[in-house]
mmCIF file of N, CA, C and O in Angstrom:
data_model
loop_
_atom_site.group_PDB
_atom_site.id
_atom_site.type_symbol
_atom_site.label_atom_id
_atom_site.label_comp_id
_atom_site.label_asym_id
_atom_site.label_seq_id
_atom_site.Cartn_x
_atom_site.Cartn_y
_atom_site.Cartn_z
ATOM 1 N N UNK A 850 -16.627 68.009 -88.633
ATOM 2 C CA UNK A 850 -16.312 67.064 -89.696
ATOM 3 C C UNK A 850 -16.312 67.690 -91.035
ATOM 4 O O UNK A 850 -15.497 67.300 -91.893
ATOM 5 N N UNK A 851 -17.232 68.639 -91.278
ATOM 6 C CA UNK A 851 -17.269 69.293 -92.542
ATOM 7 C C UNK A 851 -15.942 69.940 -92.856
ATOM 8 O O UNK A 851 -15.285 69.725 -93.942
ATOM 9 N N UNK A 852 -15.386 70.752 -92.056
ATOM 10 C CA UNK A 852 -14.150 71.367 -92.304
ATOM 11 C C UNK A 852 -12.886 70.402 -92.308
ATOM 12 O O UNK A 852 -12.082 70.403 -93.163
ATOM 13 N N UNK A 853 -12.868 69.434 -91.370
ATOM 14 C CA UNK A 853 -11.737 68.400 -91.299
ATOM 15 C C UNK A 853 -11.762 67.623 -92.521
ATOM 16 O O UNK A 853 -10.660 67.361 -93.009
ATOM 17 N N UNK A 854 -12.822 67.378 -93.233
ATOM 18 C CA UNK A 854 -12.881 66.446 -94.369
ATOM 19 C C UNK A 854 -12.962 67.436 -95.704
ATOM 20 O O UNK A 854 -13.082 66.748 -96.735
ATOM 21 N N UNK A 855 -12.764 68.683 -95.557
ATOM 22 C CA UNK A 855 -12.804 69.521 -96.626
ATOM 23 C C UNK A 855 -14.114 69.375 -97.467
ATOM 24 O O UNK A 855 -14.083 69.395 -98.696
ATOM 25 N N UNK A 856 -15.272 69.271 -96.823
ATOM 26 C CA UNK A 856 -16.552 69.169 -97.387
ATOM 27 C C UNK A 856 -17.221 70.637 -97.569
ATOM 28 O O UNK A 856 -18.375 70.748 -97.410
ATOM 29 N N UNK A 857 -16.378 71.637 -97.700
ATOM 30 C CA UNK A 857 -16.904 72.985 -97.814
ATOM 31 C C UNK A 857 -16.276 73.650 -99.148
ATOM 32 O O UNK A 857 -15.221 73.285 -99.637
ATOM 33 N N UNK A 858 -17.083 74.665 -99.670
ATOM 34 C CA UNK A 858 -16.762 75.311 -100.805
ATOM 35 C C UNK A 858 -17.503 76.593 -101.059
ATOM 36 O O UNK A 858 -18.748 76.593 -100.846
ATOM 37 N N UNK A 859 -16.848 77.678 -101.208
ATOM 38 C CA UNK A 859 -17.506 78.935 -101.447
ATOM 39 C C UNK A 859 -18.491 79.388 -100.337
ATOM 40 O O UNK A 859 -19.680 79.582 -100.553
ATOM 41 N N UNK A 860 -18.118 79.234 -99.097
ATOM 42 C CA UNK A 860 -19.022 79.653 -97.871
ATOM 43 C C UNK A 860 -20.172 78.664 -97.703
ATOM 44 O O UNK A 860 -21.098 78.995 -97.067
ATOM 45 N N UNK A 861 -20.103 77.507 -98.389
ATOM 46 C CA UNK A 861 -21.086 76.460 -98.199
ATOM 47 C C UNK A 861 -20.475 75.205 -97.738
ATOM 48 O O UNK A 861 -19.382 74.901 -98.280
ATOM 49 N N UNK A 862 -20.998 74.526 -96.842
ATOM 50 C CA UNK A 862 -20.487 73.235 -96.347
ATOM 51 C C UNK A 862 -21.476 72.294 -96.268
ATOM 52 O O UNK A 862 -22.643 72.602 -96.102
ATOM 53 N N UNK A 863 -21.166 71.001 -96.430
ATOM 54 C CA UNK A 863 -22.160 69.940 -96.331
ATOM 55 C C UNK A 863 -21.599 68.884 -95.353
ATOM 56 O O UNK A 863 -20.507 68.653 -95.226
ATOM 57 N N UNK A 864 -22.513 68.242 -94.658
ATOM 58 C CA UNK A 864 -22.135 67.287 -93.707
ATOM 59 C C UNK A 864 -23.267 66.081 -93.663
ATOM 60 O O UNK A 864 -24.287 66.237 -94.138
ATOM 61 N N UNK A 865 -22.866 65.049 -92.973
ATOM 62 C CA UNK A 865 -23.712 63.915 -92.854
ATOM 63 C C UNK A 865 -23.762 63.583 -91.333
ATOM 64 O O UNK A 865 -22.699 63.674 -90.608
ATOM 65 N N UNK A 866 -24.941 63.120 -90.919
ATOM 66 C CA UNK A 866 -25.117 62.638 -89.612
ATOM 67 C C UNK A 866 -24.787 61.202 -89.577
ATOM 68 O O UNK A 866 -25.229 60.359 -90.367
ATOM 69 N N UNK A 867 -23.970 60.811 -88.558
ATOM 70 C CA UNK A 867 -23.588 59.374 -88.419
ATOM 71 C C UNK A 867 -24.190 58.760 -87.170
ATOM 72 O O UNK A 867 -24.205 59.339 -86.124
ATOM 73 N N UNK A 868 -24.593 57.519 -87.343
ATOM 74 C CA UNK A 868 -24.870 56.777 -86.234
ATOM 75 C C UNK A 868 -24.296 55.320 -86.426
ATOM 76 O O UNK A 868 -24.482 54.811 -87.454
ATOM 77 N N UNK A 869 -23.690 54.914 -85.398
ATOM 78 C CA UNK A 869 -22.952 53.569 -85.421
ATOM 79 C C UNK A 869 -21.962 53.591 -86.639
ATOM 80 O O UNK A 869 -21.839 52.549 -87.203
ATOM 81 N N UNK A 870 -21.357 54.613 -86.908
ATOM 82 C CA UNK A 870 -20.382 54.762 -87.857
ATOM 83 C C UNK A 870 -20.768 54.775 -89.414
ATOM 84 O O UNK A 870 -20.009 54.698 -90.306
ATOM 85 N N UNK A 871 -22.178 54.848 -89.592
ATOM 86 C CA UNK A 871 -22.588 55.010 -90.955
ATOM 87 C C UNK A 871 -23.604 56.201 -91.083
ATOM 88 O O UNK A 871 -24.160 56.526 -90.046
ATOM 89 N N UNK A 872 -23.788 56.803 -92.222
ATOM 90 C CA UNK A 872 -24.667 57.895 -92.410
ATOM 91 C C UNK A 872 -26.123 57.522 -92.073
ATOM 92 O O UNK A 872 -26.534 56.362 -92.294
ATOM 93 N N UNK A 873 -26.733 58.429 -91.330
ATOM 94 C CA UNK A 873 -28.115 58.208 -90.916
ATOM 95 C C UNK A 873 -28.932 59.467 -90.997
ATOM 96 O O UNK A 873 -28.426 60.577 -91.280
ATOM 97 N N UNK A 874 -30.307 59.285 -91.040
ATOM 98 C CA UNK A 874 -31.170 60.491 -91.105
ATOM 99 C C UNK A 874 -30.945 61.388 -89.981
ATOM 100 O O UNK A 874 -30.638 61.079 -88.873
ATOM 101 N N UNK A 875 -30.930 62.809 -90.299
ATOM 102 C CA UNK A 875 -30.704 63.834 -89.312
ATOM 103 C C UNK A 875 -31.967 64.569 -88.908
ATOM 104 O O UNK A 875 -32.080 65.313 -87.989
ATOM 105 N N UNK A 876 -33.042 64.425 -89.698
ATOM 106 C CA UNK A 876 -34.247 65.214 -89.471
ATOM 107 C C UNK A 876 -35.207 65.223 -90.572
ATOM 108 O O UNK A 876 -35.069 64.321 -91.493
ATOM 109 N N UNK A 877 -36.072 66.119 -90.646
ATOM 110 C CA UNK A 877 -37.176 66.218 -91.588
ATOM 111 C C UNK A 877 -36.975 67.403 -92.447
ATOM 112 O O UNK A 877 -36.578 68.447 -91.974
ATOM 113 N N UNK A 878 -37.392 67.382 -93.678
ATOM 114 C CA UNK A 878 -37.444 68.516 -94.473
ATOM 115 C C UNK A 878 -38.557 69.440 -94.204
ATOM 116 O O UNK A 878 -39.318 69.200 -93.241
ATOM 117 N N UNK A 879 -38.595 70.586 -94.761
ATOM 118 C CA UNK A 879 -39.658 71.620 -94.404
ATOM 119 C C UNK A 879 -41.086 71.111 -94.621
ATOM 120 O O UNK A 879 -41.988 71.622 -94.054
ATOM 121 N N UNK A 880 -41.320 70.067 -95.320
ATOM 122 C CA UNK A 880 -42.632 69.459 -95.458
ATOM 123 C C UNK A 880 -42.923 68.712 -94.305
ATOM 124 O O UNK A 880 -44.141 68.177 -94.168
ATOM 125 N N UNK A 881 -42.067 68.468 -93.351
ATOM 126 C CA UNK A 881 -42.281 67.722 -92.106
ATOM 127 C C UNK A 881 -42.615 66.310 -92.207
ATOM 128 O O UNK A 881 -43.086 65.643 -91.392
ATOM 129 N N UNK A 882 -42.292 65.765 -93.545
ATOM 130 C CA UNK A 882 -42.571 64.286 -93.747
ATOM 131 C C UNK A 882 -41.304 63.653 -94.330
ATOM 132 O O UNK A 882 -41.107 62.395 -94.159
ATOM 133 N N UNK A 883 -40.630 64.394 -95.131
ATOM 134 C CA UNK A 883 -39.480 63.764 -95.886
ATOM 135 C C UNK A 883 -38.180 63.718 -94.949
ATOM 136 O O UNK A 883 -37.799 64.772 -94.480
ATOM 137 N N UNK A 884 -37.804 62.562 -94.740
ATOM 138 C CA UNK A 884 -36.471 62.397 -94.020
ATOM 139 C C UNK A 884 -35.275 62.825 -94.913
ATOM 140 O O UNK A 884 -35.179 62.352 -95.991
ATOM 141 N N UNK A 885 -34.510 63.585 -94.259
ATOM 142 C CA UNK A 885 -33.191 63.944 -94.959
ATOM 143 C C UNK A 885 -32.018 63.653 -94.133
ATOM 144 O O UNK A 885 -32.056 63.309 -92.980
ATOM 145 N N UNK A 886 -30.820 63.470 -94.882
ATOM 146 C CA UNK A 886 -29.662 62.962 -94.195
ATOM 147 C C UNK A 886 -28.472 63.923 -94.501
ATOM 148 O O UNK A 886 -27.381 63.630 -94.012
ATOM 149 N N UNK A 887 -28.558 64.874 -95.286
ATOM 150 C CA UNK A 887 -27.496 65.856 -95.589
ATOM 151 C C UNK A 887 -27.812 67.199 -94.859
ATOM 152 O O UNK A 887 -28.872 67.679 -94.877
ATOM 153 N N UNK A 888 -26.786 67.672 -94.249
ATOM 154 C CA UNK A 888 -26.817 68.944 -93.575
ATOM 155 C C UNK A 888 -26.089 70.011 -94.454
ATOM 156 O O UNK A 888 -25.157 69.656 -95.055
ATOM 157 N N UNK A 889 -26.700 71.286 -94.553
ATOM 158 C CA UNK A 889 -25.932 72.316 -95.325
ATOM 159 C C UNK A 889 -25.592 73.310 -94.350
ATOM 160 O O UNK A 889 -26.347 73.694 -93.343
ATOM 161 N N UNK A 890 -24.385 73.817 -94.437
ATOM 162 C CA UNK A 890 -23.822 74.926 -93.482
ATOM 163 C C UNK A 890 -23.502 76.163 -94.389
ATOM 164 O O UNK A 890 -22.847 76.035 -95.461
ATOM 165 N N UNK A 891 -24.011 77.264 -93.964
ATOM 166 C CA UNK A 891 -23.786 78.472 -94.772
ATOM 167 C C UNK A 891 -23.005 79.411 -93.912
ATOM 168 O O UNK A 891 -23.384 79.769 -92.790
ATOM 169 N N UNK A 892 -21.830 79.910 -94.444
ATOM 170 C CA UNK A 892 -20.974 80.879 -93.716
ATOM 171 C C UNK A 892 -21.283 82.249 -94.119
ATOM 172 O O UNK A 892 -21.307 82.605 -95.379
ATOM 173 N N UNK A 893 -21.453 83.149 -93.146
ATOM 174 C CA UNK A 893 -21.643 84.588 -93.370
ATOM 175 C C UNK A 893 -20.635 85.330 -92.499
ATOM 176 O O UNK A 893 -21.140 85.453 -91.199
ATOM 177 N N UNK A 894 -19.775 85.927 -92.999
ATOM 178 C CA UNK A 894 -18.781 86.867 -92.260
ATOM 179 C C UNK A 894 -18.357 86.091 -90.993
ATOM 180 O O UNK A 894 -18.342 86.625 -89.809
ATOM 181 N N UNK A 895 -17.920 84.845 -91.157
ATOM 182 C CA UNK A 895 -17.334 84.039 -90.095
ATOM 183 C C UNK A 895 -18.266 83.358 -89.116
ATOM 184 O O UNK A 895 -17.921 82.652 -88.321
ATOM 185 N N UNK A 896 -19.530 83.530 -89.311
ATOM 186 C CA UNK A 896 -20.644 82.872 -88.651
ATOM 187 C C UNK A 896 -21.261 81.909 -89.434
ATOM 188 O O UNK A 896 -21.568 82.088 -90.634
ATOM 189 N N UNK A 897 -21.302 80.585 -88.929
ATOM 190 C CA UNK A 897 -21.894 79.458 -89.700
ATOM 191 C C UNK A 897 -23.237 79.116 -89.155
ATOM 192 O O UNK A 897 -23.392 79.053 -87.958
ATOM 193 N N UNK A 898 -24.247 78.840 -90.046
ATOM 194 C CA UNK A 898 -25.492 78.340 -89.714
ATOM 195 C C UNK A 898 -25.827 77.173 -90.482
ATOM 196 O O UNK A 898 -25.467 76.976 -91.650
ATOM 197 N N UNK A 899 -26.377 76.062 -89.858
ATOM 198 C CA UNK A 899 -26.548 74.807 -90.479
ATOM 199 C C UNK A 899 -28.104 74.422 -90.389
ATOM 200 O O UNK A 899 -28.852 74.913 -89.536
ATOM 201 N N UNK A 900 -28.559 73.673 -91.431
ATOM 202 C CA UNK A 900 -29.865 73.206 -91.378
ATOM 203 C C UNK A 900 -29.964 71.899 -92.276
ATOM 204 O O UNK A 900 -29.169 71.611 -93.027
ATOM 205 N N UNK A 901 -31.111 71.061 -92.024
ATOM 206 C CA UNK A 901 -31.240 69.852 -92.947
ATOM 207 C C UNK A 901 -31.533 70.216 -94.325
ATOM 208 O O UNK A 901 -32.279 71.019 -94.562
ATOM 209 N N UNK A 902 -30.681 69.694 -95.193
ATOM 210 C CA UNK A 902 -30.872 69.966 -96.563
ATOM 211 C C UNK A 902 -31.807 69.156 -97.344
ATOM 212 O O UNK A 902 -31.763 67.857 -97.163
ATOM 213 N N UNK A 903 -32.548 69.708 -98.187
ATOM 214 C CA UNK A 903 -33.582 68.920 -98.881
ATOM 215 C C UNK A 903 -33.197 68.976 -100.348
ATOM 216 O O UNK A 903 -33.615 69.931 -101.030
ATOM 217 N N UNK A 904 -32.445 68.098 -100.940
ATOM 218 C CA UNK A 904 -31.974 68.183 -102.241
ATOM 219 C C UNK A 904 -33.098 68.038 -103.302
ATOM 220 O O UNK A 904 -32.914 68.299 -104.466
ATOM 221 N N UNK A 905 -34.257 67.438 -102.830
ATOM 222 C CA UNK A 905 -35.316 67.218 -103.842
ATOM 223 C C UNK A 905 -36.177 68.484 -104.064
ATOM 224 O O UNK A 905 -36.558 68.732 -105.167
ATOM 225 N N UNK A 906 -36.294 69.380 -103.102
ATOM 226 C CA UNK A 906 -37.138 70.555 -103.197
ATOM 227 C C UNK A 906 -36.208 71.798 -103.454
ATOM 228 O O UNK A 906 -36.903 72.783 -103.837
ATOM 229 N N UNK A 907 -35.006 71.771 -103.032
ATOM 230 C CA UNK A 907 -34.181 73.110 -103.193
ATOM 231 C C UNK A 907 -32.871 72.718 -103.805
ATOM 232 O O UNK A 907 -31.984 72.094 -103.435
ATOM 233 N N UNK A 908 -32.820 73.006 -105.102
ATOM 234 C CA UNK A 908 -31.561 72.903 -105.927
ATOM 235 C C UNK A 908 -30.385 73.333 -105.250
ATOM 236 O O UNK A 908 -29.255 72.752 -105.315
ATOM 237 N N UNK A 909 -30.417 74.371 -104.450
ATOM 238 C CA UNK A 909 -29.236 75.032 -103.858
ATOM 239 C C UNK A 909 -28.845 74.178 -102.579
ATOM 240 O O UNK A 909 -27.695 74.369 -102.018
ATOM 241 N N UNK A 910 -29.689 73.182 -102.281
ATOM 242 C CA UNK A 910 -29.223 72.235 -101.184
ATOM 243 C C UNK A 910 -28.470 70.922 -101.701
ATOM 244 O O UNK A 910 -28.051 70.153 -100.951
ATOM 245 N N UNK A 911 -28.310 70.886 -103.026
ATOM 246 C CA UNK A 911 -27.460 69.763 -103.534
ATOM 247 C C UNK A 911 -26.059 70.058 -103.359
ATOM 248 O O UNK A 911 -25.632 71.142 -103.833
ATOM 249 N N UNK A 912 -25.371 69.212 -102.679
ATOM 250 C CA UNK A 912 -23.863 69.537 -102.422
ATOM 251 C C UNK A 912 -23.039 69.620 -103.799
ATOM 252 O O UNK A 912 -23.526 69.101 -104.753
ATOM 253 N N UNK A 913 -22.086 70.402 -103.677
ATOM 254 C CA UNK A 913 -21.202 70.629 -104.894
ATOM 255 C C UNK A 913 -20.693 69.265 -105.319
ATOM 256 O O UNK A 913 -20.510 68.272 -104.652
ATOM 257 N N UNK A 914 -20.445 69.201 -106.705
ATOM 258 C CA UNK A 914 -20.007 67.999 -107.317
ATOM 259 C C UNK A 914 -18.741 67.445 -106.660
ATOM 260 O O UNK A 914 -18.559 66.165 -106.475
ATOM 261 N N UNK A 915 -17.826 68.349 -106.306
ATOM 262 C CA UNK A 915 -16.500 67.843 -105.652
ATOM 263 C C UNK A 915 -16.821 67.201 -104.323
ATOM 264 O O UNK A 915 -16.158 66.167 -104.043
ATOM 265 N N UNK A 916 -17.829 67.724 -103.609
ATOM 266 C CA UNK A 916 -18.070 67.037 -102.395
ATOM 267 C C UNK A 916 -18.765 65.667 -102.563
ATOM 268 O O UNK A 916 -18.343 64.725 -101.909
ATOM 269 N N UNK A 917 -19.752 65.564 -103.423
ATOM 270 C CA UNK A 917 -20.312 64.273 -103.791
ATOM 271 C C UNK A 917 -19.249 63.239 -104.308
ATOM 272 O O UNK A 917 -19.334 62.112 -104.014
ATOM 273 N N UNK A 918 -18.302 63.755 -105.095
ATOM 274 C CA UNK A 918 -17.243 62.956 -105.573
ATOM 275 C C UNK A 918 -16.382 62.320 -104.496
ATOM 276 O O UNK A 918 -16.043 61.109 -104.425
ATOM 277 N N UNK A 919 -16.159 63.144 -103.454
ATOM 278 C CA UNK A 919 -15.473 62.681 -102.283
ATOM 279 C C UNK A 919 -16.213 61.603 -101.516
ATOM 280 O O UNK A 919 -15.738 60.520 -101.172
ATOM 281 N N UNK A 920 -17.518 61.791 -101.245
ATOM 282 C CA UNK A 920 -18.311 60.817 -100.700
ATOM 283 C C UNK A 920 -18.466 59.540 -101.541
ATOM 284 O O UNK A 920 -18.433 58.498 -100.812
ATOM 285 N N UNK A 921 -18.470 59.690 -102.743
ATOM 286 C CA UNK A 921 -18.456 58.428 -103.517
ATOM 287 C C UNK A 921 -17.052 57.791 -103.542
ATOM 288 O O UNK A 921 -17.009 56.536 -103.298
ATOM 289 N N UNK A 922 -15.980 58.479 -103.650
ATOM 290 C CA UNK A 922 -14.746 57.860 -103.716
ATOM 291 C C UNK A 922 -14.295 57.209 -102.390
ATOM 292 O O UNK A 922 -13.543 56.204 -102.303
ATOM 293 N N UNK A 923 -14.728 57.763 -101.245
ATOM 294 C CA UNK A 923 -14.473 57.188 -99.994
ATOM 295 C C UNK A 923 -15.560 56.282 -99.413
ATOM 296 O O UNK A 923 -15.542 55.878 -98.286
ATOM 297 N N UNK A 924 -16.369 55.856 -100.316
ATOM 298 C CA UNK A 924 -17.494 54.831 -100.121
ATOM 299 C C UNK A 924 -18.428 55.271 -98.908
ATOM 300 O O UNK A 924 -18.962 54.432 -98.263
ATOM 301 N N UNK A 925 -18.581 56.615 -98.769
ATOM 302 C CA UNK A 925 -19.624 57.040 -97.711
ATOM 303 C C UNK A 925 -20.966 56.932 -98.356
ATOM 304 O O UNK A 925 -21.884 56.440 -97.654
ATOM 305 N N UNK A 926 -21.189 57.237 -99.565
ATOM 306 C CA UNK A 926 -22.435 56.973 -100.312
ATOM 307 C C UNK A 926 -22.228 56.256 -101.587
ATOM 308 O O UNK A 926 -21.036 56.556 -102.262
ATOM 309 N N UNK A 927 -22.843 55.317 -102.046
ATOM 310 C CA UNK A 927 -22.658 54.623 -103.283
ATOM 311 C C UNK A 927 -23.059 55.455 -104.451
ATOM 312 O O UNK A 927 -23.834 56.491 -104.381
ATOM 313 N N UNK A 928 -22.574 55.052 -105.697
ATOM 314 C CA UNK A 928 -22.827 55.897 -106.902
ATOM 315 C C UNK A 928 -24.271 56.009 -107.232
ATOM 316 O O UNK A 928 -24.550 57.178 -107.703
ATOM 317 N N UNK A 929 -25.106 55.110 -106.862
ATOM 318 C CA UNK A 929 -26.455 55.275 -107.236
ATOM 319 C C UNK A 929 -27.105 56.388 -106.394
ATOM 320 O O UNK A 929 -27.914 57.258 -106.945
ATOM 321 N N UNK A 930 -26.669 56.534 -105.116
ATOM 322 C CA UNK A 930 -27.242 57.573 -104.251
ATOM 323 C C UNK A 930 -26.725 58.921 -104.754
ATOM 324 O O UNK A 930 -27.468 59.867 -104.756
ATOM 325 N N UNK A 931 -25.468 58.896 -105.105
ATOM 326 C CA UNK A 931 -24.910 60.272 -105.584
ATOM 327 C C UNK A 931 -25.576 60.708 -106.747
ATOM 328 O O UNK A 931 -25.946 61.893 -106.861
ATOM 329 N N UNK A 932 -25.863 59.828 -107.777
ATOM 330 C CA UNK A 932 -26.601 60.210 -109.012
ATOM 331 C C UNK A 932 -27.927 60.778 -108.568
ATOM 332 O O UNK A 932 -28.454 61.766 -109.252
ATOM 333 N N UNK A 933 -28.726 60.063 -107.704
ATOM 334 C CA UNK A 933 -30.035 60.634 -107.363
ATOM 335 C C UNK A 933 -29.955 62.005 -106.708
ATOM 336 O O UNK A 933 -30.819 62.820 -106.957
ATOM 337 N N UNK A 934 -28.989 62.152 -105.768
ATOM 338 C CA UNK A 934 -28.846 63.475 -105.192
ATOM 339 C C UNK A 934 -28.529 64.593 -106.231
ATOM 340 O O UNK A 934 -29.050 65.567 -106.203
ATOM 341 N N UNK A 935 -27.524 64.196 -107.116
ATOM 342 C CA UNK A 935 -27.268 65.190 -108.279
ATOM 343 C C UNK A 935 -28.451 65.596 -109.082
ATOM 344 O O UNK A 935 -28.497 66.811 -109.423
ATOM 345 N N UNK A 936 -29.410 64.693 -109.259
ATOM 346 C CA UNK A 936 -30.541 64.953 -110.115
ATOM 347 C C UNK A 936 -31.785 65.475 -109.257
ATOM 348 O O UNK A 936 -32.862 65.752 -109.843
ATOM 349 N N UNK A 937 -31.579 65.650 -107.891
ATOM 350 C CA UNK A 937 -32.697 66.121 -107.085
ATOM 351 C C UNK A 937 -33.815 65.041 -107.051
ATOM 352 O O UNK A 937 -34.940 65.380 -106.716
ATOM 353 N N UNK A 938 -33.443 63.799 -107.125
ATOM 354 C CA UNK A 938 -34.450 62.717 -106.969
ATOM 355 C C UNK A 938 -34.500 62.185 -105.555
ATOM 356 O O UNK A 938 -33.634 62.319 -104.774
ATOM 357 N N UNK A 939 -35.550 61.551 -105.256
ATOM 358 C CA UNK A 939 -35.737 60.888 -103.943
ATOM 359 C C UNK A 939 -34.558 59.918 -103.713
ATOM 360 O O UNK A 939 -34.133 59.174 -104.640
ATOM 361 N N UNK A 940 -33.995 59.847 -102.465
ATOM 362 C CA UNK A 940 -32.917 59.146 -102.272
ATOM 363 C C UNK A 940 -32.963 58.661 -100.813
ATOM 364 O O UNK A 940 -33.135 59.535 -99.887
ATOM 365 N N UNK A 941 -32.963 57.414 -100.510
ATOM 366 C CA UNK A 941 -33.055 56.826 -99.214
ATOM 367 C C UNK A 941 -31.701 56.269 -98.799
ATOM 368 O O UNK A 941 -30.996 55.675 -99.571
ATOM 369 N N UNK A 942 -31.443 56.173 -97.540
ATOM 370 C CA UNK A 942 -30.256 55.477 -96.986
ATOM 371 C C UNK A 942 -30.557 54.040 -96.922
ATOM 372 O O UNK A 942 -31.591 53.595 -96.863
#
């Protein structure tokens, strides 16, 4: 879905886990308590690795503005959630 929707930029890609057609939580952050819903994929010489992204604790896990703009424009996430993600603030689905 990341490549098909062009949610990748500079060897980094972001994705969302869907359940019943809407974004859903995909796992826990490294603190083992914070639920996260964004996945980050990192490409290295043609090999991709993915992990649950924690936009609150890791600035590098915040999706590129272009990706966030797509998610907002296509009504995947509302503007309030996009703003919170961009600022590294807590954000719930």
